Tab-separated table of C-alpha atoms in Angstrom:
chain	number	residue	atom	x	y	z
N	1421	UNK	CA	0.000	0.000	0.000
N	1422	UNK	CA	0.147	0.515	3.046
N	1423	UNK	CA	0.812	3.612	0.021
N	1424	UNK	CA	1.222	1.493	0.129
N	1425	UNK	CA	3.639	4.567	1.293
N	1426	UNK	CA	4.334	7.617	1.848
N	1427	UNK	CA	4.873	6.703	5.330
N	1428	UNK	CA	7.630	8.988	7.308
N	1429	UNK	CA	9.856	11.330	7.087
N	1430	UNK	CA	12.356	10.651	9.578
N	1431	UNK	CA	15.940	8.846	9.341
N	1432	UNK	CA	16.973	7.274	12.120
N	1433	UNK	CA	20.480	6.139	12.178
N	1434	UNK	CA	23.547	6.749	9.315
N	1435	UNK	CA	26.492	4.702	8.791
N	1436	UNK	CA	29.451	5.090	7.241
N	1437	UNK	CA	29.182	6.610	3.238
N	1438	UNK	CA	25.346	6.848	1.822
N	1439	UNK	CA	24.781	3.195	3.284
N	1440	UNK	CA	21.393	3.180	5.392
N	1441	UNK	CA	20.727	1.638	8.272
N	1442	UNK	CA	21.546	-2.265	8.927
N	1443	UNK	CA	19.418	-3.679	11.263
N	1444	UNK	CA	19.654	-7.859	11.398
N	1445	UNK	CA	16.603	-9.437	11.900
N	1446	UNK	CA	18.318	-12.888	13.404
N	1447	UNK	CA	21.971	-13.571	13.375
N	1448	UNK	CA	24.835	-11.188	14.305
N	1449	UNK	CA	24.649	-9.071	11.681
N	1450	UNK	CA	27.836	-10.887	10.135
N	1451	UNK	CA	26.270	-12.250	6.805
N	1452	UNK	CA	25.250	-16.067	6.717
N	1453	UNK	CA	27.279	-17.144	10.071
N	1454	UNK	CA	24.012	-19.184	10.436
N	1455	UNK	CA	24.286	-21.097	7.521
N	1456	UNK	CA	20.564	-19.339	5.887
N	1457	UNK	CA	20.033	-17.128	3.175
N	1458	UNK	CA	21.148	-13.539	3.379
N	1459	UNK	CA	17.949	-11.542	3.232
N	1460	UNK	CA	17.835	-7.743	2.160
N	1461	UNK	CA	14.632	-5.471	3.154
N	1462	UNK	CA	14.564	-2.208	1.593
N	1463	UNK	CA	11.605	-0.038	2.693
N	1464	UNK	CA	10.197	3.567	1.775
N	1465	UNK	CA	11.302	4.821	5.743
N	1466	UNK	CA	12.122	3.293	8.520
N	1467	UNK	CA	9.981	5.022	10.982
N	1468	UNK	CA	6.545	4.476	9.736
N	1469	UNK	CA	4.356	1.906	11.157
N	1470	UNK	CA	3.757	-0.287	8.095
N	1471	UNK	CA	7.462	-0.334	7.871
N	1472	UNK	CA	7.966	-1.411	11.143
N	1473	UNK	CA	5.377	-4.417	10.710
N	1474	UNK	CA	7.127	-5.089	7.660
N	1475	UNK	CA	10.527	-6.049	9.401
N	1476	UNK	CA	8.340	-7.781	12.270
N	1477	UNK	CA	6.908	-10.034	9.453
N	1478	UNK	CA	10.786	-10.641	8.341
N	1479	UNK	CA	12.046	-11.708	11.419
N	1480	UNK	CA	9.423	-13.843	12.386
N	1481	UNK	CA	10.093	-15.548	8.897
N	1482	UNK	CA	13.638	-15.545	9.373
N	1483	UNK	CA	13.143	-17.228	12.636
N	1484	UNK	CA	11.552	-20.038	11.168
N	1485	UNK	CA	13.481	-20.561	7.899
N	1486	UNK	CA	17.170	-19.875	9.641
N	1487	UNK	CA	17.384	-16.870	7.267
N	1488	UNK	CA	19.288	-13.758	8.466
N	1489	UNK	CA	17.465	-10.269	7.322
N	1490	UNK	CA	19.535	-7.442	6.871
N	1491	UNK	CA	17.435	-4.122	6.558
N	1492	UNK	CA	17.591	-0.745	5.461
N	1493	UNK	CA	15.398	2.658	4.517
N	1494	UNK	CA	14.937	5.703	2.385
N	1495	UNK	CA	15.736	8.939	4.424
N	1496	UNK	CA	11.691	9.902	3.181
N	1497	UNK	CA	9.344	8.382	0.942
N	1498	UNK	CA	10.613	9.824	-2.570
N	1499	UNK	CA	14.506	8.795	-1.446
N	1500	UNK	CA	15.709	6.938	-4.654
N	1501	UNK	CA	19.297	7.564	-3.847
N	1502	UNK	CA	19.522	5.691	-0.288
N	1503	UNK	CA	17.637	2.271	-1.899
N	1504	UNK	CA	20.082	1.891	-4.651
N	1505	UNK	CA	22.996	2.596	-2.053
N	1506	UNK	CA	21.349	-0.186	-0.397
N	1507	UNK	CA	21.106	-2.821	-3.376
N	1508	UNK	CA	24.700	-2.484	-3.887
N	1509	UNK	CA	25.675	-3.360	-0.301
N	1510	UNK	CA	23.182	-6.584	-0.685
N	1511	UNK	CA	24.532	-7.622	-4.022
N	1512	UNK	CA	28.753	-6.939	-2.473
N	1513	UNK	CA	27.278	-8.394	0.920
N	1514	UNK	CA	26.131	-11.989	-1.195
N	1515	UNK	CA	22.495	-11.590	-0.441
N	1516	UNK	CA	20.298	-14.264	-1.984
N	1517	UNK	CA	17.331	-12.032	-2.351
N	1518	UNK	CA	15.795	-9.018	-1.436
N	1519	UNK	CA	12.694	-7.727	-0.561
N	1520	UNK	CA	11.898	-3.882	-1.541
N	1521	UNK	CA	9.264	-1.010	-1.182
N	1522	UNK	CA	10.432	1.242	-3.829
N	1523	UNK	CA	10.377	4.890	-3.116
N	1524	UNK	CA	10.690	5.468	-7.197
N	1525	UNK	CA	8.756	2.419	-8.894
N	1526	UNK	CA	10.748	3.378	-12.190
N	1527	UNK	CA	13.873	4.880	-11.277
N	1528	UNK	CA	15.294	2.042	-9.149
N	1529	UNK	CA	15.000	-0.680	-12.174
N	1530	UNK	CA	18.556	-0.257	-13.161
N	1531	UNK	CA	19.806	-1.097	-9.706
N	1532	UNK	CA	17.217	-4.152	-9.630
N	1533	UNK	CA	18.026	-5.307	-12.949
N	1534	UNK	CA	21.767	-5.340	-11.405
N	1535	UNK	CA	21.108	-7.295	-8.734
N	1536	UNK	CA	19.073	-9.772	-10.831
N	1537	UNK	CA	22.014	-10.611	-13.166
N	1538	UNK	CA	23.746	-11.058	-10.335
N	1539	UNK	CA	21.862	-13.605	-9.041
N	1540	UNK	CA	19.457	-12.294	-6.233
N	1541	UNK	CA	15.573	-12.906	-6.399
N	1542	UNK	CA	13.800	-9.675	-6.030
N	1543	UNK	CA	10.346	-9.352	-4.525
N	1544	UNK	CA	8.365	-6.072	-4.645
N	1545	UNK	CA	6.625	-5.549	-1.603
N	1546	UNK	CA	3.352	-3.574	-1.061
N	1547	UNK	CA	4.403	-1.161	-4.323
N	1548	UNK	CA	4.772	-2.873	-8.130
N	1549	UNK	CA	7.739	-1.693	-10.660
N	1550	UNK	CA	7.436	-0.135	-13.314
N	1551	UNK	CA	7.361	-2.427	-15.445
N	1552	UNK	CA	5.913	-4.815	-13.018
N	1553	UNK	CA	7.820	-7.467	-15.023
N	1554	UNK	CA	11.101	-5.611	-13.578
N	1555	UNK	CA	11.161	-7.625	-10.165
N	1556	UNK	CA	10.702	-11.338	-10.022
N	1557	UNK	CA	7.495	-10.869	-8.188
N	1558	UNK	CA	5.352	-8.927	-6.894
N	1559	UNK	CA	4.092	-9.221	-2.982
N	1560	UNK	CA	1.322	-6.638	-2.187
N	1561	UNK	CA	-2.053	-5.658	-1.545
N	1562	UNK	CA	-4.446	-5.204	-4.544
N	1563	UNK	CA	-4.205	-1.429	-4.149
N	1564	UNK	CA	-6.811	-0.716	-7.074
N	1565	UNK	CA	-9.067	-2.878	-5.546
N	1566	UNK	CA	-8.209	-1.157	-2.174
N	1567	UNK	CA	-9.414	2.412	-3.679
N	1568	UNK	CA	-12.200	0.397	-5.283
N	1569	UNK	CA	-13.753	-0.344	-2.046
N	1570	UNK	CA	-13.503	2.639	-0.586
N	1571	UNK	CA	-15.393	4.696	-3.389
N	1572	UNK	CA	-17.781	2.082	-3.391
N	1573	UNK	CA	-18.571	2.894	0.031
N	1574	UNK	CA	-18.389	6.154	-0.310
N	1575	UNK	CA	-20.897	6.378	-3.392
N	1576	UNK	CA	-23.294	4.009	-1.523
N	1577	UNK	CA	-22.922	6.534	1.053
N	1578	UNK	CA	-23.975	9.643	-0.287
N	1579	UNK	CA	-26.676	8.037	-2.801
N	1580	UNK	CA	-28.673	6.955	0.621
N	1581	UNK	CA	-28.317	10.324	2.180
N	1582	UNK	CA	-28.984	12.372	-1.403
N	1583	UNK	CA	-25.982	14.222	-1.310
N	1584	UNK	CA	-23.757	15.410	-3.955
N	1585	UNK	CA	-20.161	14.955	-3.774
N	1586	UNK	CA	-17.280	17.264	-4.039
N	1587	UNK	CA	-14.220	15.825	-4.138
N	1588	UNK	CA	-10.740	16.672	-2.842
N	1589	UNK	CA	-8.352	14.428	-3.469
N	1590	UNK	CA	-4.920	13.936	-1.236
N	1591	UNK	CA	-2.368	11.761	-3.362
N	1592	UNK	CA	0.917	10.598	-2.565
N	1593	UNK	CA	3.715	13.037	-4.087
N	1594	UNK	CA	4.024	14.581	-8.231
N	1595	UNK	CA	6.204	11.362	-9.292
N	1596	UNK	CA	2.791	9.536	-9.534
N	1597	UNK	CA	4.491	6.021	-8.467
N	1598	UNK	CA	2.016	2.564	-8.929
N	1599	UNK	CA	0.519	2.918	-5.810
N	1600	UNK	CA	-0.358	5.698	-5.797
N	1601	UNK	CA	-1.911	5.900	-9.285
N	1602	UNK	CA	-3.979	2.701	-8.412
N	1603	UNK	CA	-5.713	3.670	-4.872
N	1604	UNK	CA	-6.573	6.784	-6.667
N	1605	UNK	CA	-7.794	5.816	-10.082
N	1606	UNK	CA	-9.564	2.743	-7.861
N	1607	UNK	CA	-11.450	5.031	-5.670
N	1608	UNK	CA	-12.778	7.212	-8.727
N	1609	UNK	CA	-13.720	4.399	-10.643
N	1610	UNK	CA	-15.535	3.125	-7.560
N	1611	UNK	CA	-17.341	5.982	-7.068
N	1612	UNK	CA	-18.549	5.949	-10.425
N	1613	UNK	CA	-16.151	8.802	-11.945
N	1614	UNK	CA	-14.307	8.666	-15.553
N	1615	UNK	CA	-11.119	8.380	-14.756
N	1616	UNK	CA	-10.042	8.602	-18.539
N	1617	UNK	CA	-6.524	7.098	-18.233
N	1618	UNK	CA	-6.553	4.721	-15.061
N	1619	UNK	CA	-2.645	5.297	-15.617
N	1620	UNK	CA	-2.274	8.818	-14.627
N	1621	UNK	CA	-3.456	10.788	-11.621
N	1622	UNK	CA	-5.635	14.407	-12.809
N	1623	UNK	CA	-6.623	14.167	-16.202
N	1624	UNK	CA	-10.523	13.855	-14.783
N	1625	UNK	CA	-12.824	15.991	-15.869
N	1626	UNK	CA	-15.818	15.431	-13.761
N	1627	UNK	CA	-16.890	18.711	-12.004
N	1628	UNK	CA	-17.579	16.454	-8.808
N	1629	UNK	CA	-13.883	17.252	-8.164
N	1630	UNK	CA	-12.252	20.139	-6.626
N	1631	UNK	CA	-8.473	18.766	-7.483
N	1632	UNK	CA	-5.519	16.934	-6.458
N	1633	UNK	CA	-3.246	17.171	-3.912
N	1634	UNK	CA	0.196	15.886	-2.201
N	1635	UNK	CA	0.603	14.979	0.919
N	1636	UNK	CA	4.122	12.511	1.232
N	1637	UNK	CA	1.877	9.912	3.130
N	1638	UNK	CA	2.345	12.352	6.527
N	1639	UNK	CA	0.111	14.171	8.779
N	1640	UNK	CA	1.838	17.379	7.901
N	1641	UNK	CA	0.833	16.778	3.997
N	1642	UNK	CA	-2.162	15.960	4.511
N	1643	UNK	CA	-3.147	18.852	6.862
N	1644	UNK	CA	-1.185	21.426	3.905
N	1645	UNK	CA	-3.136	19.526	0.942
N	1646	UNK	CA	-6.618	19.848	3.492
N	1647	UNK	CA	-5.756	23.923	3.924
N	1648	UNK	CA	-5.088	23.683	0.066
N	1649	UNK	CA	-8.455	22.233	-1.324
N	1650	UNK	CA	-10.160	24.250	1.218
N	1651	UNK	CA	-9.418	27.203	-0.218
N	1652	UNK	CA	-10.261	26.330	-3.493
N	1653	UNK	CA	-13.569	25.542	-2.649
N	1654	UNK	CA	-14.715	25.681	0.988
N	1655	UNK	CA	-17.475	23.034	-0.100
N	1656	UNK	CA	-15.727	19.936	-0.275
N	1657	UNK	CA	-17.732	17.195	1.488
N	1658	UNK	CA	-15.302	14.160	0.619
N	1659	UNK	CA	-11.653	13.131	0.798
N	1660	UNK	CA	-9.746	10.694	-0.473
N	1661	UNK	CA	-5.870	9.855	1.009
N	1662	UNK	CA	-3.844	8.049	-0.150
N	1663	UNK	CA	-2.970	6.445	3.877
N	1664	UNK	CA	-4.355	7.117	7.756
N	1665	UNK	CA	-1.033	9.830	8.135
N	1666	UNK	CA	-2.091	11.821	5.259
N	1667	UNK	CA	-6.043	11.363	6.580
N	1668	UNK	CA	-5.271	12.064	10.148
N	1669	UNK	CA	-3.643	15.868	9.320
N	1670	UNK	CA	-6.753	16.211	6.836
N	1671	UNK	CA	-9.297	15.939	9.688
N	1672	UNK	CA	-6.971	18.675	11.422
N	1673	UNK	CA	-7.191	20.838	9.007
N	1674	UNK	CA	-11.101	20.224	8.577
N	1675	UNK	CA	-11.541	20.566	12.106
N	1676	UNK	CA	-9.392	24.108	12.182
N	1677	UNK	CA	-12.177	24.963	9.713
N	1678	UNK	CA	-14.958	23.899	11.798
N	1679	UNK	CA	-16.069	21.193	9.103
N	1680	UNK	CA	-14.894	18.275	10.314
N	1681	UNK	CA	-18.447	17.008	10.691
N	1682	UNK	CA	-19.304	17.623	7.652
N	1683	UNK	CA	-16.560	16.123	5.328
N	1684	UNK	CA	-16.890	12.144	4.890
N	1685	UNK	CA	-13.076	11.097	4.770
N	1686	UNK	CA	-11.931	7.518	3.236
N	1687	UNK	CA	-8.345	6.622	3.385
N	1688	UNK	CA	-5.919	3.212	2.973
N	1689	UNK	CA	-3.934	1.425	5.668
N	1690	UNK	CA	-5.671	-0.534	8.234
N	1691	UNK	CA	-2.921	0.132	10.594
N	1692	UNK	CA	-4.123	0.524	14.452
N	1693	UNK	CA	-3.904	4.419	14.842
N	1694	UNK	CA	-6.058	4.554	11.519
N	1695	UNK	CA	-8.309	1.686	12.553
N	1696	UNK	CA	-9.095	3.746	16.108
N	1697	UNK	CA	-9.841	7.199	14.211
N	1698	UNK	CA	-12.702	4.694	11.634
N	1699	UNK	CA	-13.932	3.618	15.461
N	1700	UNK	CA	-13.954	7.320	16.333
N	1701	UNK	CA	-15.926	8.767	13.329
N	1702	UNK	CA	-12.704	10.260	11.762
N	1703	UNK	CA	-12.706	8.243	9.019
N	1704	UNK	CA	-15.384	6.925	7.225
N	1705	UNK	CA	-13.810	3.780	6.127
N	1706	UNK	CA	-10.361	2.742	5.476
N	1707	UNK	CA	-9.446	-0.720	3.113
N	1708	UNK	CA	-6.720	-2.852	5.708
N	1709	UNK	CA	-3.527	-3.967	4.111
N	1710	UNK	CA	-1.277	-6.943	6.111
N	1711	UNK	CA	2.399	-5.669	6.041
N	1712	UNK	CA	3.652	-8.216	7.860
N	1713	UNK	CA	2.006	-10.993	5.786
N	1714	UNK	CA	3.507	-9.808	2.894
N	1715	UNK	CA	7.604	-9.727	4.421
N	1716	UNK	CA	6.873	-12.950	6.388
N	1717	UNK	CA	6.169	-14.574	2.684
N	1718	UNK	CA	8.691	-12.356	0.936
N	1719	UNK	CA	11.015	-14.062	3.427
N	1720	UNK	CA	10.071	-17.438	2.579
N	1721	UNK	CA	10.147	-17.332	-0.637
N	1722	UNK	CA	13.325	-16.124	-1.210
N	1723	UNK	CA	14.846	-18.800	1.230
N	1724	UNK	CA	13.139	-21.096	-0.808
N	1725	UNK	CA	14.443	-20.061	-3.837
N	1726	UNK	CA	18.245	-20.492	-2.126
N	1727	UNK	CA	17.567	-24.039	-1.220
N	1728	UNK	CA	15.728	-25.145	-5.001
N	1729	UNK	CA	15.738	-22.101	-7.102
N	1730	UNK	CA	11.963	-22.194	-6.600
N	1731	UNK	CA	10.496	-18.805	-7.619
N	1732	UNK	CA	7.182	-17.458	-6.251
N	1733	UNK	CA	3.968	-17.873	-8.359
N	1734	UNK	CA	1.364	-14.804	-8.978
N	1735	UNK	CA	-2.110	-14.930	-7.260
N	1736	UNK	CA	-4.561	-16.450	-10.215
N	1737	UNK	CA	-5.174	-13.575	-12.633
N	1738	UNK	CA	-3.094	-11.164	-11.534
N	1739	UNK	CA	0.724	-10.085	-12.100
N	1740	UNK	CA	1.185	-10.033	-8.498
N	1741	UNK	CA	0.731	-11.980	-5.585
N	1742	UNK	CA	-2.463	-10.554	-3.711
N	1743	UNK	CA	-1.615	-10.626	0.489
N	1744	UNK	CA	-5.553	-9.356	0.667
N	1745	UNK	CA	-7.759	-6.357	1.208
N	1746	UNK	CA	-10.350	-5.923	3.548
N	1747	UNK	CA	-12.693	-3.020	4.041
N	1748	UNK	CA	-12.913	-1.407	7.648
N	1749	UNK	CA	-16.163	0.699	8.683
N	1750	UNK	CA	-18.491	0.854	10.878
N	1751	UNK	CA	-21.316	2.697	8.402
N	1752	UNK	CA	-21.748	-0.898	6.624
N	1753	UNK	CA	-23.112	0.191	3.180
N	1754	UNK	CA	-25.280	-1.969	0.662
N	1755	UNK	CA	-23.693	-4.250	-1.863
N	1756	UNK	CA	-20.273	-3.445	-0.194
N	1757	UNK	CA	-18.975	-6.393	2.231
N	1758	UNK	CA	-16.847	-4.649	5.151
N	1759	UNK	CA	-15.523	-5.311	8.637
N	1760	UNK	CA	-16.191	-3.277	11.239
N	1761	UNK	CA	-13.764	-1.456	13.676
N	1762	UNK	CA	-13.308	-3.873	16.391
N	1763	UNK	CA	-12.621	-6.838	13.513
N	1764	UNK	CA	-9.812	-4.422	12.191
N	1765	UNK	CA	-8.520	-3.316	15.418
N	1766	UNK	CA	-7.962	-7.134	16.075
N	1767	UNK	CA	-5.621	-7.752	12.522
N	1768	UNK	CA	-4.152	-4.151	12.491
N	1769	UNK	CA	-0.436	-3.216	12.752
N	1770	UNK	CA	1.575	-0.622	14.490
């Protein structure tokens, strides 16, 4: 998704050179000593929630597959520079595979096409390449169908109460990565708008919409892209984020405008501070992704493919492998299956 996303600003720890943060998931930190696979995560941050379940999913695999996981992060979500720093240390360090949330679905290609002719399975987690065929696989939420369900809900929503919607939408940032594009385009064809090219974020031209905004997949974003739309038309009554960060600074900005109750927001995560703010009215309904699912099998598989060469297969019908999507509300709407809060608060993360 989770943006997936998108999810933090904040680096944590530098080592020597550009090299990011090494955290070992089992092991010493010392390469194979164990006699497993040498795992690499690469994620968007390191400070985010859906981050952090993400490693949690990768030890607990690496625990049980004798795998050692070596992992590292962007500086922000947008920091191309700091993944391909890491990829080279995995490739020198002999990794077997790695698993990676791309910051830049398209820029980063080279570096995986370098460790791929070298030898290391790469997984995609949460966010696709572009091409998709660029990675070996593909580990992640359905994020179209994630934005599908929550404009479904949305437009069940406001056809029972007779309302008409206008839109403001809070994105992800201007490089208009996969998943970003898809939990956007998803939600507008879900709520039954033309979104013209389902490749490309903006080139709508519905008048339900007031326009497009970035937000980074942080509170701060959101609230600026919130203070942003608002301006442009004080009537918007719906908003899409991209994730629960971005959502959370919306309803601040909303609520600094005294239309917080008013404004229906919808958003993409599942994680436990979003899955509260669904219990608490602030958002409408959110569509849970499973982090940790998707490193635990990330983990796996590449240990698998060490022992047999065994590569992962894609979900039936789909270039990816789909770790599931589940709708979280507690305003169930016709003809849309959901959860409700207290079902999500028991699967979330962070």
């Amino acid at each position: 998704m989770n943006g997936r996303a998108r999810r933090g600003v904040r680096l944590t720890a530098l080592v020597s050179g550009s090299v990011l943060a090494l955290v070992t998931a089992c092991g010493d930190g010392s390469g194979t000593s164990n006699g497993g696979a040498l795992v690499g995560l690469v994620t968007k941050t390191d400070t985010n929630p859906f981050f952090v379940k993400m490693k949690e999913g990768a030890q607990k695999a690496a625990g049980s597959t004798g795998a050692t996981v070596q992992s590292f992060a962007g500086k922000q979500d947008g920091d191309n520079q700091s993944q391909v720093d890491a990829i080279e240390n995995l490739i020198g360090a002999g990794a077997k595979g790695i698993l990676l949330t791309p910051n830049d679905s398209k820029a980063i290609v080279p570096s995986v096409d370098k460790a791929r002719q070298a030898g290391l399975l790469v997984i995609a987690l949460d966010t696709q390449l572009e091409p998709a065929s660029a990675a070996d696989a593909t580990f992640a939420t359905d994020n179209f169908q994630a934005g599908l369900l929550i404009g479904q809900w949305a437009k069940a929503k406001f056809a029972a109460e007779n309302k008409q919607a206008k839109i403001a939408l809070l994105d992800l940032n201007p490089n208009q990565v996969s998943v970003d594009v898809q939990r956007d385009q998803g939600f507008l064809q879900g709520f039954g708008v033309d979104v013209k090219d389902k490749n490309k974020i903006g080139d709508e031209s519905d008048p339900r919409i007031v326009g497009h905004d970035v937000t980074d997949g942080a509170p701060e974003g959101g609230r600026t892209a919130m203070e942003n739309l608002l301006q442009k038309d004080p009537g918007v009554n719906l908003v899409y984020t991209i994730n629960e960060p971005a959502a959370a600074g919306a309803y601040e900005a909303l609520k600094a405008a005294g239309k917080e109750k008013d404004v229906v927001i919808v958003s993409v995560d599942g994680g436990c501070p979003g899955v509260n703010n669904v219990k608490a009215g602030i958002i409408g309904a959110t569509s849970q992704q499973y982090p940790l699912k998707m490193a635990q099998l990330g983990v796996e598989a590449i240990a698998k493919f060490a022992k047999d060469g065994t590569k992962p297969q894609n979900t039936t019908g789909k270039d990816f492998v789909d770790t599931g999507v589940t709708l979280i509300t507690d305003q169930p709407a016709a003809g849309v299956e959901s959860k409700d809060a207290a079902w999500g608060l028991e699967n979330c993360w962070g």
